[in-house]
XYZ file of C-alpha atoms in Angstrom:
293
model
C 206.709 50.657 125.399
C 205.382 47.869 123.162
C 207.396 44.672 123.147
C 209.353 43.947 120.009
C 207.778 40.716 118.765
C 208.645 40.745 115.082
C 207.611 37.941 112.770
C 208.282 37.177 109.118
C 205.316 37.331 106.692
C 204.967 36.762 102.931
C 202.661 39.034 100.972
C 201.739 39.299 97.264
C 202.557 42.635 95.651
C 202.913 44.126 92.172
C 206.460 44.810 91.026
C 207.145 47.472 88.399
C 209.770 46.414 85.819
C 209.499 49.245 83.268
C 207.377 52.342 82.677
C 207.219 54.647 79.651
C 205.062 57.604 78.668
C 204.651 58.220 74.944
C 202.430 60.533 72.836
C 200.404 59.121 69.926
C 199.054 61.017 66.894
C 196.602 59.550 64.365
C 195.508 61.183 61.082
C 192.134 60.143 59.606
C 190.146 61.138 56.520
C 186.430 60.421 56.139
C 184.491 60.953 52.921
C 181.109 62.647 53.332
C 179.862 61.674 49.900
C 177.177 59.045 50.065
C 175.597 57.030 47.292
C 171.929 57.840 46.813
C 169.675 55.491 44.845
C 167.452 57.362 42.362
C 164.694 55.543 40.476
C 163.340 56.598 37.081
C 160.928 55.210 34.516
C 161.048 56.046 30.821
C 158.377 54.844 28.405
C 157.714 55.689 24.769
C 156.609 54.569 21.323
C 158.697 52.972 18.595
C 157.842 54.121 15.054
C 160.717 53.721 12.577
C 161.089 52.492 8.980
C 162.135 48.896 8.498
C 165.900 48.500 8.130
C 166.739 51.435 10.393
C 168.000 51.784 13.972
C 166.576 53.936 16.758
C 168.373 54.919 19.977
C 165.887 54.704 22.853
C 168.197 55.693 25.754
C 171.863 56.334 26.566
C 173.657 57.131 29.820
C 175.587 60.387 30.147
C 178.692 60.658 32.280
C 180.025 57.968 34.633
C 176.758 57.014 36.260
C 176.164 53.488 37.531
C 172.780 52.431 36.123
C 170.853 49.184 36.484
C 167.273 48.228 35.754
C 164.834 46.378 33.517
C 164.130 46.808 29.798
C 160.714 45.919 28.356
C 160.121 46.078 24.591
C 156.959 45.174 22.684
C 156.898 44.655 18.881
C 153.292 45.398 17.912
C 153.219 45.377 14.115
C 155.046 46.145 10.913
C 158.485 44.732 10.152
C 159.037 41.015 10.590
C 161.682 41.235 13.318
C 162.772 43.787 15.925
C 166.233 43.451 17.437
C 166.782 44.877 20.926
C 170.393 46.007 21.361
C 171.779 46.730 24.855
C 175.292 48.170 25.286
C 175.987 47.518 21.594
C 175.019 43.821 21.716
C 171.810 42.153 20.511
C 170.117 40.613 23.566
C 166.843 39.354 22.022
C 164.829 39.423 18.775
C 161.065 39.966 18.749
C 158.514 38.885 16.195
C 155.213 40.714 15.700
C 152.947 40.844 18.777
C 155.770 39.643 21.036
C 157.010 41.336 24.229
C 160.018 40.599 26.413
C 161.627 41.957 29.599
C 165.242 41.604 30.753
C 167.186 42.929 33.747
C 170.651 44.475 33.465
C 173.220 45.541 36.073
C 175.283 47.952 33.966
C 173.241 49.814 31.383
C 174.998 52.148 28.944
C 172.704 52.307 25.892
C 169.486 50.775 24.508
C 168.437 50.744 20.849
C 166.263 48.776 18.445
C 166.753 47.681 14.808
C 163.926 46.504 12.521
C 164.324 43.984 9.675
C 162.046 42.739 6.900
C 159.516 44.453 4.622
C 161.877 47.329 3.863
C 159.057 49.595 2.660
C 157.026 49.260 5.865
C 157.179 50.651 9.368
C 158.178 49.104 12.659
C 155.640 49.864 15.388
C 156.057 49.072 19.092
C 156.465 50.344 22.645
C 159.205 50.303 25.259
C 159.424 50.922 28.992
C 162.640 51.281 31.023
C 162.777 51.074 34.829
C 166.157 52.531 35.808
C 168.102 52.806 39.067
C 170.903 55.375 39.365
C 173.590 55.396 42.077
C 174.451 59.069 42.553
C 177.215 60.456 44.771
C 175.827 63.218 46.920
C 177.434 65.430 49.531
C 175.066 66.619 52.236
C 176.875 69.784 53.270
C 177.807 73.178 51.925
C 180.505 75.603 53.003
C 178.081 77.421 55.294
C 177.623 74.259 57.369
C 181.329 73.650 58.000
C 181.398 73.789 61.829
C 182.377 70.465 63.346
C 183.600 68.995 66.617
C 184.604 65.469 67.612
C 185.029 63.508 70.835
C 185.921 60.033 72.117
C 182.812 57.829 72.214
C 181.562 54.270 72.241
C 180.286 52.543 69.086
C 176.847 54.148 69.582
C 178.106 57.736 69.812
C 177.896 58.091 73.600
C 180.764 60.112 75.137
C 183.327 58.065 77.063
C 186.710 58.658 78.674
C 188.304 55.307 77.929
C 189.445 53.242 74.976
C 191.011 49.825 74.493
C 194.734 49.812 75.257
C 196.239 46.328 75.518
C 199.110 44.088 74.481
C 198.752 41.958 71.355
C 199.873 38.430 72.169
C 202.472 37.205 69.663
C 202.551 33.547 68.673
C 206.320 33.352 69.130
C 206.270 35.449 72.302
C 208.081 38.720 72.919
C 211.235 38.946 70.853
C 214.523 39.766 72.628
C 216.404 42.778 71.263
C 219.921 43.843 72.284
C 220.153 47.587 72.826
C 223.310 49.626 73.424
C 222.823 52.410 75.960
C 224.505 55.845 75.624
C 227.118 54.776 78.194
C 228.086 51.809 75.996
C 226.405 49.170 78.147
C 224.400 46.499 76.306
C 221.027 45.418 77.702
C 218.387 42.978 76.473
C 214.868 44.380 76.018
C 211.698 42.825 74.646
C 209.628 43.951 71.651
C 206.021 44.424 72.789
C 203.033 45.114 70.506
C 200.424 47.416 72.021
C 196.987 48.023 70.479
C 194.962 51.190 70.984
C 191.472 51.325 69.491
C 188.161 53.063 69.973
C 185.567 55.291 68.335
C 185.168 59.005 67.764
C 181.891 60.763 67.081
C 181.858 63.802 64.795
C 179.192 66.428 65.414
C 178.080 69.250 63.131
C 176.289 72.473 63.973
C 173.763 72.986 61.166
C 171.674 76.151 61.464
C 172.085 76.158 65.218
C 171.153 72.493 65.626
C 173.750 69.978 66.858
C 173.585 66.505 65.352
C 175.901 63.477 65.172
C 177.397 63.323 61.706
C 179.220 59.982 61.863
C 180.853 57.499 64.221
C 184.343 56.529 63.064
C 186.375 53.582 64.404
C 190.137 53.964 64.727
C 193.041 51.826 65.874
C 196.817 51.928 65.960
C 199.385 49.217 66.767
C 202.816 50.211 68.078
C 205.942 48.159 68.698
C 207.661 49.231 71.915
C 210.998 48.162 73.368
C 210.509 47.458 77.078
C 212.119 45.447 79.822
C 209.370 42.812 79.852
C 210.835 39.425 80.802
C 208.837 36.214 80.932
C 206.111 36.266 83.565
C 205.348 39.995 83.303
C 202.192 41.610 81.929
C 201.443 44.973 80.318
C 199.288 47.634 81.938
C 198.342 50.416 79.523
C 196.473 53.639 80.229
C 195.494 56.458 77.849
C 195.258 60.050 79.094
C 194.904 63.571 77.695
C 192.777 62.538 74.695
C 192.162 65.266 72.098
C 190.304 65.218 68.804
C 190.048 67.901 66.102
C 188.031 67.716 62.876
C 187.602 70.068 59.940
C 185.998 69.992 56.503
C 188.062 70.069 53.340
C 187.572 73.096 51.100
C 184.826 71.403 49.066
C 183.103 69.980 52.190
C 183.123 66.508 50.637
C 185.369 64.946 53.287
C 186.665 65.398 56.835
C 190.253 65.660 58.007
C 190.552 64.368 61.576
C 193.496 64.445 63.968
C 193.541 62.364 67.156
C 196.207 62.749 69.842
C 196.618 61.238 73.290
C 199.267 60.193 75.787
C 199.824 56.552 76.696
C 201.405 55.211 79.853
C 202.690 51.666 79.439
C 203.849 49.754 82.509
C 205.443 46.319 82.757
C 204.188 44.582 85.898
C 204.435 41.194 87.595
C 202.972 39.583 90.695
C 205.781 38.798 93.150
C 206.002 37.599 96.741
C 207.689 39.823 99.321
C 208.905 38.798 102.750
C 208.403 41.421 105.447
C 209.350 41.414 109.125
C 207.023 43.220 111.482
C 205.788 43.166 115.038
C 202.156 42.789 116.018
C 200.370 46.138 115.929
C 197.145 47.308 117.578
C 195.153 50.548 117.210
C 196.383 53.153 119.707
C 194.403 55.443 121.945
C 194.820 59.201 122.242
C 196.945 58.717 125.336
C 199.513 56.598 123.508
C 202.773 58.399 122.902
C 204.225 56.072 120.301
C 202.445 54.710 117.214
C 202.824 51.166 116.013
C 206.410 50.377 115.173
C 207.473 50.613 111.546
C 207.509 47.695 109.149
C 210.909 46.651 107.833
C 211.000 45.254 104.290
C 213.234 42.420 103.225
C 213.060 41.525 99.546
């Protein structure tokens, strides 16, 4: 028999104060319409009687148009007014040319004055830029999947799950239990964030459609006194994505389970006797360790 030579030892261990498991559901919507820049150039001749107006160009619909307007007054009437969006922006004399840039073009016209019996001769050239909304997919392409990823679209099995430090600390909240007892808990803010990558199968070819960031902040009531820290883990992550009927946007649902633990480093005193590895011939193993908190 081994002699009982117990001694007291202090060791550092993690103590669990509270532990909850809670599901999380996040709803996202992502538009698939993208603005496409289309360039166009329109040039033509100006040949109108003096004293009259001529409409050179006008936008149709709710397009966003920018660009430059160049007008040359070659001969004829004494003056040529250039009118943009209903306002005179410059006046040209004979053999004069001018160019101006505009960010929101709606209409362009000219008006000639002087020598009412003559003609107004000139040229114009418009360089236009249209911002068009375009959706890249049709109903036949609507087969999508999504998964948890990093910011570059690489699959991963983890996301950020951590406590948000509050400037005033964790707030104490009194809670009445079902048995009528009152306890004091702490309000803890926990952040979960990451990325999902949406893939589309287009004519048998799989390609990454978009990488979408997401995050959610929850306020949890936990027994988290001063000196404790939060350990958070996310499990059972699921993601589902589908096109809307017009295939212009995606509806995405994310769900996962979070395990939030309140931990602290504490010292524990244990009493144990000295223990050595035993041989096959030993009958008794090392004696048990007795804990004393």
